[in-house]
């Protein structure tokens, strides 16, 4: 039962562990010399792998995105930079002894069906290591390379850009703000990377322009009372409440809630279509930079000339020095002999994992998804489910049922998010998706049962954050520390920020003093009234 795992990033590491948990034999092929995938920062862009800027910070919090049976240290900040993320990956790999299953500096050249595929479902994987090619046969393949390696570069939309006298490149090539002092920079796009880069450049550049076609919702990483947004948003109660209400009311309430921080229309960021769910951008500083005038929001770009940029509202910005395309990525898997999935806007994957075109479920994509929530916990549940499908422990439906499921979910997708596009085709609801997979595994918690047998835990499961450890309470892969981890979630959230502990006694003294003062004033007024 040999498994080829392609990539040693967040998805690849948990795929290796899940294989080991199920008694499978994984071999991981990683083209670079280290683990970490997209979170491995390098000074230079490397061909064929993801690239990040130095200041990148996670958009989801540590308690919500950690692997379900391996919590992050409680001293880690709630939102992590790439250094902390890499520290966590190294701890995970060392704890579960994963490194010995990884072949570094190994390029996967080709993945094709074995001649006996129709009966065995096997695959032939050809690799290149140290200039030598080698082909091996595997029973199963897990593709864990993600979708942030090949930039989407819409230069065809701006044919006159060849005349541009300044510098232009994709956001993938951006590392830090050095070298932009005194320059005028235009950023095309308003996704997370675009807004992060705009904020960073605004401190050194003469002016930053942020161009958007459809607008975007921007909110803070912290929510009610300063807690991480995802810990407040992703609860089973809120999921139930949202599903019971008409989508129009949910959208209206969401828009109202987001606009409580600032009115997006007043800052040029209001999305053009408020009738559909949109992925949020989590940025705590963009509002301030726009308010200070360091960042100016512009409409869609229509033309780029030698030194100027024209927009569809008939305005023009002159003397532009740099244009950065923060326009996302394409889905590219060059090592397949035949198109396994359609690399366009209609990717046919059963449960966002198994290609519908395959007659046997022996190849799956882990992490080829954009959940409206933490990514790592989703990739882990995918890997848990896939390895059990490989072993025949989870039922896999016939082709007809698969196509009906894909069609139904596409219909629901269009209702929620609109027509699939390059930017949103992998979007998926968070708790709904995790519950679907863990129901098959047998690891979805029965809330009613816990409310009866363990009321405190049942209450936390329903009204508290839907942390990954919820899916380790029961069933295969049960973790004995899961209950304690769930019940102490809020303690670990506040620990890294409560670096100065305010004694409760001081608060009680203040309240006592205030009450005493009120009582004294009341007695004084009563005495005066009595004398009168």
Coordinates of C-alpha atoms in Angstrom, one line a residue:
X1 CA 0.0 0.0 0.0
X2 CA 2.5 2.6 -1.1
X3 CA 1.5 6.3 -1.4
X4 CA 3.3 9.0 -3.3
X5 CA 2.9 12.4 -1.6
X6 CA 3.8 15.3 -3.8
X7 CA 4.9 18.3 -1.8
X8 CA 6.0 18.8 1.8
X9 CA 4.1 21.9 2.8
X10 CA 1.1 22.2 5.2
X11 CA -0.9 19.6 3.2
X12 CA 2.0 17.3 2.5
X13 CA 3.1 17.0 6.1
X14 CA -0.3 16.1 7.4
X15 CA -0.8 13.7 4.5
X16 CA 2.3 11.8 5.5
X17 CA 1.1 11.6 9.1
X18 CA -2.4 10.4 8.1
X19 CA -0.8 7.7 5.9
X20 CA 1.2 6.5 8.8
X21 CA -1.8 6.6 11.1
X22 CA -3.6 4.3 8.7
X23 CA -0.7 1.9 8.2
X24 CA 0.1 3.1 4.7
X25 CA 3.7 3.6 3.3
X26 CA 4.2 7.2 2.3
X27 CA 7.0 8.6 0.2
X28 CA 7.0 12.3 -0.1
X29 CA 8.7 14.2 -3.0
X30 CA 9.7 17.8 -2.3
X31 CA 11.4 19.8 -5.0
X32 CA 13.1 22.3 -2.6
X33 CA 15.5 21.5 0.2
X34 CA 13.1 22.1 3.1
X35 CA 9.5 21.7 4.4
X36 CA 6.9 24.5 4.8
X37 CA 5.6 25.0 1.2
X38 CA 4.2 28.5 0.8
X39 CA 5.3 29.6 4.3
X40 CA 9.0 28.9 3.6
X41 CA 10.4 32.4 3.0
X42 CA 13.3 32.8 0.6
X43 CA 15.1 36.0 -0.5
X44 CA 14.6 35.0 -4.2
X45 CA 11.7 33.6 -6.1
X46 CA 12.2 29.9 -6.9
X47 CA 10.7 28.5 -10.1
X48 CA 7.8 26.1 -9.6
X49 CA 7.1 26.9 -5.9
X50 CA 5.2 29.5 -4.0
X51 CA 6.8 32.7 -2.9
X52 CA 5.8 35.1 -0.1
X53 CA 6.8 38.5 1.1
X54 CA 8.8 38.9 4.3
X55 CA 6.1 40.7 6.3
X56 CA 3.4 38.1 5.7
X57 CA 1.2 37.2 8.7
X58 CA -1.5 34.5 8.8
X59 CA -5.1 35.6 8.4
X60 CA -6.4 32.8 10.6
X61 CA -5.6 32.3 14.3
X62 CA -3.4 29.6 15.8
X63 CA -6.2 27.9 17.7
X64 CA -8.4 27.5 14.6
X65 CA -5.8 26.5 12.1
X66 CA -3.5 24.1 14.0
X67 CA -3.5 20.4 13.3
X68 CA -6.2 18.7 15.4
X69 CA -3.9 16.6 17.6
X70 CA -1.0 18.9 17.7
X71 CA -1.8 22.4 19.2
X72 CA 0.5 25.3 18.8
X73 CA 2.4 26.4 21.9
X74 CA 0.2 28.7 24.0
X75 CA 3.0 31.3 24.0
X76 CA 2.7 31.7 20.2
X77 CA 0.9 34.9 19.1
X78 CA -2.6 34.4 17.8
X79 CA -1.6 35.3 14.2
X80 CA 1.8 34.1 13.0
X81 CA 4.5 35.3 10.7
X82 CA 6.4 32.9 8.5
X83 CA 9.1 32.3 11.1
X84 CA 6.6 31.1 13.7
X85 CA 4.8 29.0 11.1
X86 CA 8.0 27.3 10.1
X87 CA 8.8 26.6 13.8
X88 CA 5.4 24.9 14.1
X89 CA 5.9 22.8 11.0
X90 CA 9.4 21.7 12.3
X91 CA 7.9 20.7 15.7
X92 CA 5.1 18.8 13.9
X93 CA 7.5 17.0 11.6
X94 CA 10.0 16.1 14.4
X95 CA 7.3 15.0 16.9
X96 CA 5.8 12.5 14.4
X97 CA 9.1 11.6 12.8
X98 CA 8.0 12.7 9.3
X99 CA 11.3 13.9 7.8
X100 CA 12.6 10.4 7.1
X101 CA 9.7 9.9 4.6
X102 CA 10.6 13.0 2.6
X103 CA 13.0 13.0 -0.4
X104 CA 14.2 16.6 -0.8
X105 CA 15.5 18.3 -3.9
X106 CA 13.4 15.8 -5.9
X107 CA 11.4 17.0 -8.9
X108 CA 8.3 15.1 -10.0
X109 CA 8.5 14.9 -13.8
X110 CA 5.5 12.7 -14.7
X111 CA 2.5 11.0 -13.1
X112 CA 0.7 8.6 -15.3
X113 CA -1.6 5.6 -15.0
X114 CA 0.0 2.3 -14.7
X115 CA -0.8 -0.1 -17.6
X116 CA -2.9 -2.1 -15.1
X117 CA -4.8 0.9 -13.8
X118 CA -8.2 -0.3 -14.9
X119 CA -7.8 -3.3 -12.5
X120 CA -5.3 -2.0 -9.9
X121 CA -5.7 1.7 -9.9
X122 CA -1.9 2.1 -9.6
X123 CA 0.2 5.0 -10.8
X124 CA 3.7 5.4 -12.2
X125 CA 5.6 8.4 -10.8
X126 CA 8.8 9.6 -12.5
X127 CA 11.2 11.7 -10.5
X128 CA 14.4 13.6 -11.2
X129 CA 17.0 13.7 -8.4
X130 CA 20.6 14.9 -9.0
X131 CA 20.0 14.7 -12.7
X132 CA 18.9 11.1 -12.7
X133 CA 15.4 10.0 -13.5
X134 CA 13.7 7.1 -11.8
X135 CA 10.2 5.6 -12.2
X136 CA 8.3 3.9 -9.4
X137 CA 4.9 2.3 -9.0
X138 CA 2.5 3.5 -6.3
X139 CA -0.9 2.3 -5.2
X140 CA -2.0 5.8 -4.4
X141 CA -1.1 9.4 -5.0
X142 CA -1.8 12.5 -2.9
X143 CA -1.2 15.8 -4.7
X144 CA -0.2 18.4 -2.0
X145 CA 1.4 21.2 -4.0
X146 CA -1.4 23.8 -3.5
X147 CA -2.2 26.5 -6.0
X148 CA 0.1 29.4 -5.4
X149 CA 3.0 28.6 -7.7
X150 CA 1.9 29.8 -11.1
X151 CA 0.9 33.5 -11.2
X152 CA -2.1 34.7 -13.2
X153 CA -0.6 37.5 -15.2
X154 CA -3.3 39.2 -17.4
X155 CA -1.0 41.2 -19.6
X156 CA -3.2 40.5 -22.6
X157 CA -5.8 42.9 -21.1
X158 CA -3.2 45.7 -21.3
X159 CA -1.4 45.4 -24.7
X160 CA 0.1 48.9 -24.3
X161 CA 2.0 47.8 -21.2
X162 CA 4.9 47.0 -23.5
X163 CA 5.4 50.7 -23.8
X164 CA 5.4 51.2 -20.1
X165 CA 8.8 52.8 -19.1
X166 CA 8.6 51.8 -15.4
X167 CA 8.8 48.4 -13.7
X168 CA 5.9 45.9 -13.7
X169 CA 5.7 42.4 -12.1
X170 CA 3.4 40.0 -10.3
X171 CA 3.0 40.2 -6.5
X172 CA 4.6 36.8 -6.2
X173 CA 7.9 38.6 -6.9
X174 CA 7.5 41.2 -4.1
X175 CA 9.7 40.6 -1.0
X176 CA 9.9 43.9 0.9
X177 CA 9.5 47.7 0.6
X178 CA 13.2 48.4 0.1
X179 CA 13.9 50.3 -3.1
X180 CA 10.5 52.0 -3.5
X181 CA 11.3 55.3 -1.7
X182 CA 9.8 58.3 -3.5
X183 CA 8.1 56.2 -6.2
X184 CA 4.5 56.1 -7.3
X185 CA 3.2 52.5 -7.2
X186 CA 0.0 51.1 -8.7
X187 CA -1.3 47.7 -7.4
X188 CA -3.9 45.9 -9.5
X189 CA -6.2 43.8 -7.3
X190 CA -7.6 44.1 -3.8
X191 CA -7.1 40.6 -2.4
X192 CA -5.1 39.9 0.8
X193 CA -1.7 40.2 -0.9
X194 CA -2.6 43.4 -2.7
X195 CA -3.8 45.1 0.6
X196 CA -0.8 43.8 2.6
X197 CA 1.7 45.1 -0.1
X198 CA -0.2 48.4 -0.3
X199 CA 0.1 49.0 3.4
X200 CA 3.8 48.1 3.5
X201 CA 4.7 50.2 0.5
X202 CA 2.7 53.2 1.8
X203 CA 5.4 53.8 4.4
X204 CA 8.2 54.3 1.8
X205 CA 6.6 55.1 -1.6
X206 CA 5.6 58.6 -2.5
X207 CA 2.0 57.3 -3.3
X208 CA 0.3 54.0 -3.6
X209 CA -2.7 53.4 -5.8
X210 CA -4.9 50.4 -5.2
X211 CA -7.1 49.4 -8.2
X212 CA -10.2 47.3 -7.8
X213 CA -12.8 46.1 -10.3
X214 CA -15.5 44.9 -8.0
X215 CA -14.5 46.2 -4.6
X216 CA -13.8 44.1 -1.5
X217 CA -14.8 43.8 2.1
X218 CA -12.0 44.6 4.5
X219 CA -12.2 43.7 8.2
X220 CA -9.9 43.3 11.2
X221 CA -8.2 40.2 12.4
X222 CA -9.7 40.8 15.8
X223 CA -13.5 40.8 16.5
X224 CA -15.6 41.2 19.5
X225 CA -13.7 42.2 22.6
X226 CA -10.4 41.8 20.7
X227 CA -10.7 38.0 20.2
X228 CA -9.5 36.5 16.9
X229 CA -12.2 36.9 14.2
X230 CA -12.4 33.2 13.3
X231 CA -12.7 32.1 17.0
X232 CA -15.8 34.4 17.2
X233 CA -17.3 33.6 13.8
X234 CA -16.9 29.8 13.4
X235 CA -19.2 28.4 16.0
X236 CA -21.8 25.7 15.4
X237 CA -24.6 27.9 16.8
X238 CA -23.8 30.7 14.3
X239 CA -23.5 28.1 11.5
X240 CA -27.0 26.7 12.4
X241 CA -28.4 30.3 12.7
X242 CA -27.0 31.3 9.3
X243 CA -28.4 28.2 7.6
X244 CA -31.9 28.8 9.0
X245 CA -32.1 32.4 7.7
X246 CA -32.7 33.4 4.1
X247 CA -29.4 34.2 2.3
X248 CA -30.5 37.8 1.7
X249 CA -30.9 38.4 5.4
X250 CA -27.5 36.8 6.1
X251 CA -25.9 39.0 3.5
X252 CA -27.6 42.1 4.8
X253 CA -26.5 41.3 8.4
X254 CA -22.9 40.5 7.3
X255 CA -22.7 43.8 5.3
X256 CA -24.0 45.7 8.3
X257 CA -21.6 44.0 10.7
X258 CA -18.5 44.7 8.4
X259 CA -19.6 48.4 7.9
X260 CA -19.6 48.9 11.6
X261 CA -15.8 49.3 11.5
X262 CA -16.0 51.7 8.6
X263 CA -18.4 52.5 5.7
X264 CA -16.8 50.9 2.8
X265 CA -18.5 53.1 0.3
X266 CA -16.8 56.2 1.8
X267 CA -13.5 54.6 1.1
X268 CA -14.2 53.3 -2.4
X269 CA -14.1 49.7 -1.3
X270 CA -17.8 48.8 -1.4
X271 CA -18.3 45.6 -3.5
X272 CA -20.4 46.2 -6.6
X273 CA -22.5 43.1 -6.0
X274 CA -23.8 42.7 -2.5
X275 CA -26.2 39.8 -3.4
X276 CA -23.4 37.2 -3.2
X277 CA -21.0 36.1 -0.5
X278 CA -17.4 37.3 -1.0
X279 CA -14.2 36.3 0.6
X280 CA -13.1 38.9 3.2
X281 CA -9.8 40.6 3.3
X282 CA -8.3 40.7 6.9
X283 CA -6.1 43.8 7.2
X284 CA -5.8 45.9 10.3
X285 CA -3.9 48.8 8.8
X286 CA -5.4 49.5 5.3
X287 CA -8.1 51.8 6.7
X288 CA -5.5 53.9 8.5
X289 CA -3.3 54.2 5.4
X290 CA -6.3 55.3 3.3
X291 CA -7.3 57.8 5.9
X292 CA -3.8 59.3 5.9
X293 CA -3.8 59.5 2.1
X294 CA -0.9 57.2 1.7
X295 CA -3.1 54.7 -0.2
X296 CA -5.7 55.9 -2.8
X297 CA -8.4 53.5 -4.0
X298 CA -9.0 53.6 -7.7
X299 CA -11.4 51.9 -10.1
X300 CA -10.5 49.3 -12.7
X301 CA -7.5 50.0 -15.0
X302 CA -8.4 50.4 -18.7
X303 CA -5.0 51.2 -20.1
X304 CA -1.4 51.5 -19.2
X305 CA 0.7 53.9 -21.2
X306 CA 4.4 54.8 -21.2
X307 CA 4.2 56.7 -17.8
X308 CA 0.5 56.9 -17.0
X309 CA -2.5 54.7 -16.0
X310 CA -6.1 55.3 -17.1
X311 CA -9.1 54.1 -15.2
X312 CA -12.6 53.3 -16.1
X313 CA -14.0 56.3 -14.3
X314 CA -12.1 58.4 -16.9
X315 CA -9.4 59.5 -14.4
X316 CA -5.7 59.3 -15.1
X317 CA -2.7 59.0 -12.8
X318 CA 0.6 60.2 -14.2
X319 CA 4.2 59.5 -13.6
X320 CA 3.6 55.9 -12.4
X321 CA 6.9 54.1 -11.6
X322 CA 5.8 50.6 -10.7
X323 CA 2.8 48.4 -11.5
X324 CA 2.3 45.3 -9.4
X325 CA -0.2 42.7 -10.6
X326 CA -1.8 41.1 -7.5
X327 CA -4.1 39.1 -9.7
X328 CA -4.0 35.6 -8.2
X329 CA -2.8 32.3 -9.5
X330 CA -3.7 29.6 -12.1
X331 CA -4.0 25.9 -11.3
X332 CA -1.3 24.1 -13.1
X333 CA -0.2 20.4 -12.7
X334 CA 2.4 19.9 -15.5
X335 CA 3.4 16.4 -14.5
X336 CA 0.2 14.7 -15.7
X337 CA 0.2 12.9 -19.1
X338 CA -3.5 13.6 -19.5
X339 CA -5.8 16.3 -18.1
X340 CA -6.8 14.9 -14.7
X341 CA -8.8 18.0 -13.8
X342 CA -9.9 20.9 -16.0
X343 CA -7.6 23.8 -15.2
X344 CA -10.3 26.4 -15.9
X345 CA -13.3 27.7 -14.0
X346 CA -15.1 24.3 -13.8
X347 CA -12.8 22.0 -11.9
X348 CA -14.6 18.7 -11.4
X349 CA -13.5 17.2 -8.1
X350 CA -15.6 15.1 -5.9
X351 CA -15.6 16.7 -2.5
X352 CA -12.9 19.0 -3.8
X353 CA -10.5 16.0 -3.7
X354 CA -11.0 13.2 -6.2
X355 CA -11.1 13.9 -10.0
X356 CA -14.5 12.9 -11.3
X357 CA -12.9 11.5 -14.5
X358 CA -11.1 8.7 -12.6
X359 CA -12.8 5.4 -12.4
X360 CA -10.8 4.4 -9.3
X361 CA -10.3 6.7 -6.2
X362 CA -6.6 6.3 -6.0
X363 CA -5.4 9.9 -6.6
X364 CA -6.6 12.8 -4.6
X365 CA -5.8 16.5 -4.2
X366 CA -5.1 17.7 -0.7
X367 CA -5.4 21.5 -0.1
X368 CA -6.7 22.4 -3.6
X369 CA -9.3 24.5 -1.9
X370 CA -10.0 28.0 -0.5
X371 CA -12.1 27.5 2.6
X372 CA -13.9 30.5 4.2
X373 CA -11.9 29.7 7.3
X374 CA -8.6 28.1 8.4
X375 CA -6.8 26.1 5.7
X376 CA -4.6 23.7 7.6
X377 CA -7.4 22.1 9.6
X378 CA -9.3 21.5 6.3
X379 CA -6.3 19.9 4.6
X380 CA -5.8 17.6 7.6
X381 CA -9.4 16.4 7.5
X382 CA -9.1 15.9 3.8
X383 CA -6.0 13.7 4.3
X384 CA -7.7 11.7 7.1
X385 CA -10.7 11.0 4.8
X386 CA -8.6 10.2 1.7
X387 CA -6.4 7.7 3.5
X388 CA -9.4 5.9 4.8
X389 CA -10.9 5.9 1.3
X390 CA -7.6 4.4 0.0
X391 CA -8.0 1.6 2.6
X392 CA -11.6 1.0 1.8
X393 CA -12.8 2.1 5.3
X394 CA -14.9 4.9 3.9
X395 CA -17.5 4.1 1.3
X396 CA -16.9 5.7 -2.1
X397 CA -20.0 6.2 -4.2
X398 CA -20.5 5.1 -7.8
X399 CA -19.8 7.5 -10.8
X400 CA -23.5 8.5 -11.2
X401 CA -23.8 9.6 -7.5
X402 CA -20.5 11.5 -7.8
X403 CA -21.7 13.5 -10.8
X404 CA -25.0 14.3 -9.1
X405 CA -23.1 15.5 -5.9
X406 CA -20.8 17.7 -8.0
X407 CA -23.7 19.2 -9.9
X408 CA -25.7 19.9 -6.8
X409 CA -22.8 21.6 -5.1
X410 CA -22.1 23.7 -8.2
X411 CA -25.7 24.8 -8.1
X412 CA -25.4 25.8 -4.4
X413 CA -22.1 27.5 -5.2
X414 CA -23.7 29.7 -7.8
X415 CA -26.4 30.7 -5.4
X416 CA -23.9 31.7 -2.7
X417 CA -20.9 33.0 -4.6
X418 CA -22.1 33.6 -8.2
X419 CA -20.6 32.1 -11.3
X420 CA -17.3 30.3 -10.7
X421 CA -14.3 32.4 -11.7
X422 CA -10.5 32.0 -11.4
X423 CA -10.6 33.8 -8.1
X424 CA -13.4 32.0 -6.3
X425 CA -13.8 28.5 -8.0
X426 CA -12.2 26.7 -5.0
X427 CA -14.2 28.6 -2.3
X428 CA -15.9 26.3 0.3
X429 CA -17.8 26.8 3.5
X430 CA -15.8 25.9 6.5
X431 CA -17.8 23.9 9.2
X432 CA -20.2 22.5 6.6
X433 CA -17.3 21.0 4.7
X434 CA -15.5 19.6 7.7
X435 CA -18.7 18.0 9.0
X436 CA -19.3 16.3 5.7
X437 CA -16.0 14.6 5.6
X438 CA -15.8 13.7 9.3
X439 CA -19.3 12.2 9.2
X440 CA -17.9 9.6 6.8
X441 CA -14.8 9.1 9.0
X442 CA -17.0 8.7 12.1
X443 CA -15.2 11.6 13.8
X444 CA -18.0 14.3 13.7
X445 CA -19.0 15.1 17.3
X446 CA -22.6 14.3 18.3
X447 CA -23.5 17.6 20.0
X448 CA -26.7 16.3 21.6
X449 CA -24.9 13.3 23.1
X450 CA -22.2 15.5 24.6
X451 CA -24.8 18.0 26.0
X452 CA -26.4 15.1 27.9
X453 CA -23.2 13.3 29.0
X454 CA -20.9 16.2 29.4
X455 CA -22.9 19.5 29.5
X456 CA -19.9 21.8 29.9
X457 CA -18.2 20.2 26.8
X458 CA -21.4 20.1 24.9
X459 CA -22.0 23.8 25.5
X460 CA -18.5 24.7 24.4
X461 CA -18.9 22.5 21.2
X462 CA -22.0 24.3 20.2
X463 CA -21.4 27.9 21.3
X464 CA -17.6 28.0 21.4
X465 CA -15.1 28.1 18.5
X466 CA -15.2 25.1 16.2
X467 CA -11.6 24.2 16.8
X468 CA -9.9 21.3 15.0
X469 CA -9.8 19.3 18.2
X470 CA -13.6 18.8 18.0
X471 CA -12.9 16.2 15.3
X472 CA -10.6 14.2 17.7
X473 CA -13.2 13.6 20.4
X474 CA -14.6 10.4 18.9
X475 CA -14.1 7.8 16.2
X476 CA -10.8 6.9 14.4
X477 CA -7.9 9.0 15.5
X478 CA -9.4 9.9 18.8
X479 CA -7.0 12.1 20.9
X480 CA -7.1 11.8 24.6
X481 CA -6.3 15.5 25.2
X482 CA -9.0 16.8 22.9
X483 CA -11.5 17.6 25.6
X484 CA -9.0 19.6 27.7
X485 CA -7.8 21.4 24.5
X486 CA -11.3 22.5 23.7
X487 CA -12.2 23.6 27.2
X488 CA -9.1 25.7 27.5
X489 CA -9.3 27.4 24.1
X490 CA -10.0 30.9 25.5
X491 CA -7.2 30.7 28.0
X492 CA -4.7 29.9 25.3
X493 CA -6.1 32.7 23.1
X494 CA -5.5 35.4 25.8
X495 CA -2.2 34.1 27.1
X496 CA 0.1 35.6 24.5
X497 CA -1.5 39.0 24.8
X498 CA -1.9 39.2 28.5
X499 CA 1.7 40.0 29.1
X500 CA 0.7 42.5 31.8
X501 CA -1.7 40.9 34.1
X502 CA -4.2 43.3 35.6
X503 CA -5.1 42.0 39.1
X504 CA -8.8 41.5 39.6
X505 CA -8.5 42.8 43.2
X506 CA -7.8 46.3 41.8
X507 CA -11.0 46.1 39.8
X508 CA -13.0 45.0 42.8
X509 CA -11.5 47.8 44.9
X510 CA -12.5 50.3 42.3
X511 CA -16.1 49.0 42.1
X512 CA -16.3 48.9 45.9
X513 CA -15.1 52.5 46.1
X514 CA -17.6 53.6 43.4
X515 CA -20.5 51.9 45.2
X516 CA -19.4 53.4 48.5
X517 CA -19.3 56.9 46.9
X518 CA -22.8 56.4 45.4
X519 CA -24.2 55.2 48.8
X520 CA -22.5 58.2 50.6
X521 CA -24.0 60.6 48.0
X522 CA -27.4 59.1 48.4
X523 CA -27.3 59.4 52.2
X524 CA -26.2 63.0 51.9
X525 CA -29.0 63.9 49.5
X526 CA -31.5 62.0 51.8
X527 CA -30.2 64.0 54.8
X528 CA -30.5 67.3 53.0
X529 CA -34.0 66.5 51.8
X530 CA -35.0 65.5 55.4
X531 CA -33.7 68.8 56.8
X532 CA -35.7 70.7 54.2

